[in-house]
Amino acid sequence: MSKLEGKPATLAAQAMGWVDPSTQAVIPPIHTATTFIRDPDNQYRAGRSYARADNPTFDHAEALLAALEGGVACLSFASGMAAATTVFQALAPGDHVIAPQVMYWGLRNWLTTFGREHGLAVDLVDAADLDAIAAAVRPGRTKLVWIETPANPTWAITDIAAAAKLAHDAGALLAVDNTVATPLLTRPLALGADLVMHSATKYLNGHSDVVAGALVTTRQDALWQRIETLRHAGGAILGPFEAWLLLRGMRTLHLRVERACRTAAMLAQRLSTHRAVAAVLYPGLPDHPGHAVAARQMQGGFGGMLSIRVAGGEQAAIATAARVRVWKRATSLGGVESLIEHRASVEGPGSPAPPDLLRLSVGIEDPDDLLADLDQALGA
Ligand SMILES: Cc1ncc(COP(=O)(O)O)c(C=O)c1O
C-alpha cells in the first residue's frame, strides 16, 4: 500500500494515492477470489490463504481509515455492530466494562443482553459526566470504557482525553465510537483513546448503499490479535464489492462532512427560534451542555446530526415527520440525503430518547430547501 503524505482531504480524494502496479489503473480492482495458491513447499508466502481471513480489496479502505484516524492498523467488518461486538467478545467473562446510557441503542441493547450473557459486568453511566465515569471504574477489574461522542440522539459530548485518563488510571482501555464525528472532526486516538470504532455504513461510505464497520487501533497488541482472530473465525467480514464501494465513498468524505456540518449549524440556529420547536440539541449551539468540550475536541465543525424537540409533544413530533417532502422519513445517518425520524419509536420501551424528539441527519442538498421543508412540516 502506498504511503501518500498529505492532509486528510488529499489522502481521502486519492485513496492514499494507490496505483495498480500491473495496469497503472488509479482505481483498485475488486478481488472476488475466495482462495489463494499455496507455495509448492506448502507455505503461503504471499500472505493470504482464504478470504474469510482477509481479501486484497479490504486493504485500501482499511489503510485509508487507519491513516485518517492516525492509527497503526484497521480491520473492516460486515457492519458497525459486527465491529463493536467483536471488541466485547474479545474480552473475557468476568471483565467489567462501562458504556454510556445515551448511545447507539442497538449496541446498548446487545451489551445488556448478549454482553451480560457472555459474562461481562456491564455498567451504563452518564458518559457526559466525568464524575459518573470516575465513580463507575473499578481499578484492576474494569477492562474497557466505551464512549460515543457526539452520542445518539441527544449528541451528548464526552471529553475523550479526560475519559482516556480515567480509563488508563484504572488499568482499562478507552474505545470511542467515532461514527458521528468522523476522523475529519475528531481524532480520538490522538486524544488518548486506544481503539476507534465506526459504523462505516454512515459518513464513511456516505451513500446509504453499504453496511460496513471498522476498528482502528493504536497498538497491535494481544487484544487486537484476538479481535483479528475473532473476525477470521466468526467470518464477520465485508464483501469485496462493499469494501470497494466503501473506498469509493470515502474519497468524498471531506466534501460531504464539510457541507453537512455547515447546513446543520445553519438549521440548528434557525430552528432554535422556531415557535414550534421547544429545543434544538446540537453541540455547536452555545447552550448545548457539551458545547465547550466539543469546541475543544472537534475541529472544522460540530457534525451533521442534530435533534429537535417539538413543542406540541410526541404526537406533534410524529405528525411533523409525516409531513416532510424533501427530508426522507427513515432511520440511519450520514448519507447524502437528509433523513428524519421519531427516535423513541425506533428505540422502543426504555429508550432515553425524549418522546417529542426528532433526529435529523443532514445531507448535502440545498440548505434552503431543507429549511423550507422543515418549516412547512412544523408549521402546518
Ligand atoms: C453511532 C452508531 N454506532 C454504531 C451503529 C451500528 O452500525 P451498523 O448499523 O453499521 O451495524 C450505528 C447504526 O446506526 C450508529 O449510528
XYZ file of C-alpha atoms and ligand atoms in Angstrom:
396
model
C 0.000 0.000 0.000
C 1.387 3.406 -0.980
C 2.239 5.958 1.680
C 0.838 9.215 0.288
C 1.672 12.132 2.562
C -0.786 14.942 2.962
C -3.769 16.367 4.751
C -6.963 14.296 5.166
C -8.632 15.716 2.040
C -5.649 14.673 -0.083
C -5.462 11.192 1.459
C -9.217 10.687 1.007
C -9.566 12.067 -2.535
C -6.704 9.929 -3.808
C -7.465 6.937 -1.552
C -3.830 7.026 -0.391
C -2.558 7.581 -3.944
C -2.665 3.900 -4.812
C -1.998 2.950 -8.461
C -2.321 -0.632 -9.713
C 1.275 -1.726 -10.394
C 0.286 -4.083 -13.218
C -2.095 -1.783 -15.187
C -1.416 1.763 -13.868
C -5.141 1.990 -13.048
C -5.943 4.700 -10.485
C -8.863 2.707 -9.072
C -8.209 -0.633 -7.370
C -9.775 -3.828 -8.723
C -12.379 -5.875 -6.859
C -10.867 -9.200 -5.839
C -13.584 -11.824 -5.688
C -11.277 -14.803 -5.103
C -12.108 -16.816 -2.024
C -8.860 -18.755 -2.040
C -5.174 -18.231 -2.818
C -2.443 -20.546 -4.163
C -0.187 -22.327 -1.713
C 3.545 -22.439 -2.472
C 4.919 -25.848 -3.594
C 6.542 -26.280 -0.176
C 3.120 -25.769 1.478
C 3.763 -22.192 2.668
C 1.636 -19.118 1.975
C 4.449 -16.609 1.352
C 2.120 -14.137 -0.403
C 0.405 -13.816 2.976
C -3.133 -14.901 2.057
C -4.823 -18.261 2.178
C -8.616 -17.874 2.342
C -10.960 -14.883 2.028
C -12.639 -15.295 5.432
C -9.295 -14.184 6.899
C -8.868 -11.225 4.574
C -9.138 -10.057 0.980
C -6.914 -7.674 -1.005
C -9.921 -5.403 -1.656
C -10.125 -4.646 2.097
C -6.581 -3.282 2.161
C -7.296 0.080 0.579
C -10.273 1.137 2.694
C -8.531 -0.146 5.843
C -5.276 1.710 5.048
C -7.128 4.955 4.317
C -9.184 4.798 7.522
C -6.089 3.932 9.612
C -4.326 6.968 8.117
C -7.278 9.306 8.682
C -7.627 8.156 12.314
C -3.853 8.185 12.922
C -3.856 4.508 13.942
C -1.389 1.721 13.183
C -3.941 -0.787 11.850
C -7.573 -1.064 10.792
C -9.903 -4.025 10.382
C -13.091 -3.747 8.342
C -16.202 -5.686 9.363
C -19.566 -6.702 7.928
C -21.278 -3.912 9.923
C -20.689 -1.420 12.690
C -22.370 -3.835 15.101
C -20.033 -6.636 13.993
C -17.042 -4.365 14.685
C -18.309 -3.224 18.093
C -19.489 -6.608 19.349
C -16.194 -8.224 18.316
C -14.387 -5.886 20.726
C -16.626 -7.008 23.593
C -16.407 -10.670 22.595
C -12.615 -10.384 22.696
C -12.867 -9.602 26.429
C -13.114 -12.404 28.974
C -16.150 -13.416 31.025
C -15.982 -11.525 34.338
C -14.415 -8.421 32.802
C -16.045 -5.147 33.805
C -16.976 -2.654 31.078
C -18.500 0.804 31.194
C -20.702 2.173 28.415
C -22.947 5.223 28.059
C -26.652 5.287 28.843
C -27.059 7.528 25.783
C -25.520 5.724 22.828
C -26.482 3.832 19.672
C -29.431 1.854 21.056
C -28.617 -1.379 19.175
C -25.265 -1.697 20.895
C -26.716 -0.708 24.281
C -29.307 -3.493 23.888
C -26.644 -6.007 22.834
C -24.480 -5.146 25.844
C -27.300 -5.560 28.348
C -28.423 -8.881 26.835
C -25.749 -10.838 24.943
C -22.872 -8.908 26.531
C -24.084 -9.868 30.002
C -24.788 -13.452 28.865
C -21.162 -13.583 27.669
C -20.262 -12.850 31.310
C -19.360 -9.169 31.051
C -20.194 -6.956 34.022
C -21.774 -4.032 32.164
C -22.367 -0.649 33.818
C -24.213 2.059 31.886
C -23.357 5.587 33.024
C -23.980 9.195 32.033
C -20.798 9.433 29.957
C -21.100 13.205 29.571
C -20.386 13.364 33.311
C -16.738 12.527 34.069
C -17.568 12.089 37.757
C -20.022 9.339 36.799
C -17.292 7.539 34.817
C -14.830 8.015 37.698
C -17.350 6.565 40.164
C -18.019 3.548 37.932
C -14.446 2.445 37.129
C -13.160 -0.435 39.231
C -9.350 -0.303 39.238
C -7.909 -3.636 38.109
C -11.326 -5.043 37.151
C -12.569 -2.563 34.520
C -11.081 -3.608 31.184
C -12.840 -1.249 28.802
C -14.567 2.121 28.858
C -16.704 2.598 25.729
C -17.909 6.041 24.708
C -19.740 7.583 21.771
C -19.327 11.310 21.119
C -21.440 13.081 19.941
C -23.875 10.422 21.220
C -27.180 9.354 19.712
C -29.702 11.004 19.837
C -29.057 13.965 22.170
C -25.499 14.497 20.854
C -24.154 14.394 24.397
C -20.406 15.015 24.422
C -17.757 13.093 26.359
C -14.346 14.641 26.977
C -12.202 11.991 25.241
C -8.854 12.998 26.785
C -10.301 13.046 30.310
C -12.127 9.721 29.787
C -8.879 8.172 28.476
C -7.060 9.275 31.621
C -9.773 7.837 33.887
C -9.700 4.541 31.974
C -5.915 4.274 31.910
C -5.541 5.151 35.601
C -7.805 2.184 36.354
C -5.862 -0.147 34.019
C -8.595 -0.088 31.366
C -8.678 0.831 27.679
C -10.801 3.535 26.083
C -12.757 2.763 22.898
C -14.592 5.527 21.030
C -17.474 5.155 18.581
C -16.397 7.928 16.189
C -19.189 7.323 13.659
C -20.883 10.701 14.073
C -17.798 12.909 14.337
C -15.777 11.099 11.655
C -11.950 11.370 11.735
C -12.241 14.720 9.967
C -13.788 16.386 13.030
C -12.320 14.324 15.883
C -9.278 12.050 16.139
C -9.821 10.086 19.360
C -6.501 8.203 19.192
C -4.574 11.485 19.293
C -6.589 12.397 22.395
C -5.559 9.206 24.211
C -8.111 6.600 23.114
C -6.874 3.080 22.373
C -9.480 1.944 19.855
C -11.836 3.705 17.449
C -14.955 2.080 16.036
C -17.048 3.170 13.040
C -20.335 2.249 11.583
C -18.872 2.788 8.109
C -22.461 2.466 6.902
C -22.792 6.148 7.815
C -20.478 9.026 6.830
C -17.501 6.941 5.705
C -19.462 5.313 2.898
C -21.930 8.179 2.801
C -24.367 6.980 0.155
C -26.756 4.708 2.101
C -25.801 1.737 -0.050
C -23.303 -0.251 2.053
C -23.487 -1.779 5.539
C -19.959 -1.851 6.961
C -17.960 -1.386 10.136
C -14.366 -0.807 11.145
C -11.986 -0.739 14.092
C -8.729 1.221 14.259
C -6.060 0.659 16.903
C -3.047 2.410 18.370
C -1.276 -0.917 19.074
C -1.272 -4.374 17.527
C -1.338 -5.950 20.979
C -2.848 -9.184 22.334
C -6.378 -7.728 22.339
C -6.010 -6.662 18.697
C -4.756 -10.160 17.770
C -7.833 -11.629 19.464
C -10.100 -9.224 17.574
C -8.448 -10.210 14.303
C -8.789 -13.916 15.107
C -12.447 -13.458 16.057
C -13.164 -11.722 12.743
C -11.455 -14.546 10.897
C -13.090 -17.314 12.938
C -16.562 -15.763 13.038
C -16.420 -14.547 9.449
C -17.872 -11.072 10.075
C -16.050 -9.719 7.030
C -17.050 -7.175 4.443
C -17.811 -8.491 0.948
C -15.266 -7.335 -1.654
C -17.829 -5.258 -3.562
C -18.875 -3.497 -0.350
C -15.225 -2.826 0.521
C -14.711 -1.311 -2.917
C -17.846 0.854 -2.605
C -16.714 1.976 0.845
C -13.399 3.197 -0.541
C -15.212 4.986 -3.341
C -17.460 6.714 -0.799
C -14.539 7.716 1.412
C -12.950 9.647 -1.455
C -15.537 12.416 -0.960
C -15.808 12.213 2.845
C -14.284 15.660 3.381
C -16.694 17.386 0.979
C -19.781 15.665 2.360
C -18.887 16.226 6.025
C -17.985 19.865 5.460
C -21.304 20.541 3.725
C -23.367 18.605 6.290
C -21.709 20.484 9.173
C -22.353 23.864 7.598
C -26.010 23.111 6.864
C -26.586 21.505 10.286
C -25.187 24.596 12.024
C -27.484 26.849 9.991
C -30.539 24.657 10.671
C -29.723 24.436 14.393
C -29.569 28.196 14.631
C -32.707 28.848 12.607
C -34.778 26.148 14.330
C -33.775 27.347 17.797
C -36.033 30.392 17.302
C -38.874 28.474 15.604
C -42.143 28.738 17.545
C -42.978 25.047 17.012
C -39.603 23.879 18.370
C -39.152 23.549 22.149
C -35.407 22.804 21.981
C -32.640 22.144 19.498
C -29.944 19.657 20.525
C -26.731 20.390 18.618
C -23.232 20.549 20.136
C -22.453 23.605 18.023
C -25.021 25.706 19.885
C -23.560 27.548 22.899
C -26.445 26.349 25.123
C -25.715 22.650 24.463
C -24.271 21.158 27.688
C -21.326 19.680 25.775
C -20.524 22.774 23.719
C -17.306 23.802 25.491
C -15.799 20.301 25.310
C -16.982 19.849 21.723
C -15.388 23.163 20.736
C -12.111 21.867 22.163
C -12.071 18.352 20.738
C -13.900 18.808 17.410
C -12.188 20.664 14.561
C -13.883 22.066 11.499
C -17.480 21.658 12.630
C -19.845 20.064 15.102
C -21.191 17.356 12.810
C -24.180 16.863 10.582
C -26.508 15.427 13.234
C -28.991 17.385 15.332
C -32.258 16.706 17.114
C -35.273 18.889 17.728
C -37.857 18.594 20.475
C -41.226 19.537 19.040
C -43.257 21.978 21.139
C -46.527 20.040 20.774
C -45.095 16.791 22.241
C -44.894 13.244 20.891
C -47.903 13.295 18.543
C -46.854 16.658 17.097
C -43.361 15.262 16.504
C -44.712 12.185 14.698
C -47.069 14.404 12.662
C -44.173 16.706 11.722
C -42.161 13.767 10.405
C -45.240 12.638 8.455
C -45.427 15.979 6.604
C -41.895 16.290 5.216
C -41.470 16.267 1.436
C -37.728 16.778 0.911
C -36.406 15.047 4.051
C -36.710 11.272 3.920
C -38.518 9.577 6.813
C -36.010 6.805 7.524
C -33.512 5.564 10.057
C -29.692 5.668 9.713
C -27.495 8.720 9.226
C -24.525 10.142 7.370
C -25.796 9.747 3.797
C -26.037 12.385 1.086
C -29.820 12.539 1.535
C -31.293 14.157 4.649
C -33.191 11.826 6.982
C -35.692 12.494 9.741
C -37.002 10.069 12.333
C -39.003 9.905 15.540
C -36.290 8.305 17.612
C -38.329 6.963 20.550
C -40.419 4.876 18.103
C -37.226 3.316 16.761
C -35.669 2.605 20.157
C -38.830 1.270 21.829
C -39.676 0.968 25.536
C -36.954 2.041 27.983
C -35.350 4.405 25.484
C -33.748 7.522 26.968
C -34.834 9.416 23.800
C -37.447 12.038 24.779
C -40.812 11.181 23.130
C -41.008 14.609 21.430
C -37.585 14.211 19.776
C -36.986 14.089 16.025
C -33.486 13.110 14.910
C -32.179 14.863 11.806
C -29.323 13.582 9.661
C -28.352 16.462 7.407
C -27.328 15.568 3.864
C -25.826 17.636 1.081
C -28.980 19.061 -0.527
C -29.602 22.779 -0.909
C -29.781 24.156 2.663
C -32.717 26.470 1.854
C -34.815 23.542 0.584
C -34.127 21.619 3.798
C -35.086 24.577 5.997
C -38.231 25.389 3.992
C -39.384 21.764 4.172
C -38.935 21.601 7.951
C -40.662 24.948 8.296
C -43.751 23.751 6.401
C -43.762 20.413 8.253
C -43.514 22.131 11.663
C -45.888 24.935 10.821
C -48.860 23.051 9.440
C -23.289 5.678 16.250
C -23.558 4.306 15.698
N -22.753 3.294 16.060
C -22.958 2.047 15.586
C -24.009 1.744 14.743
C -24.203 0.348 14.231
O -23.724 0.258 12.921
P -24.292 -0.717 11.776
O -25.726 -0.341 11.536
O -23.377 -0.445 10.620
O -24.164 -2.108 12.286
C -24.870 2.764 14.341
C -26.003 2.465 13.433
O -26.954 3.210 13.346
C -24.629 4.081 14.843
O -25.444 5.095 14.495
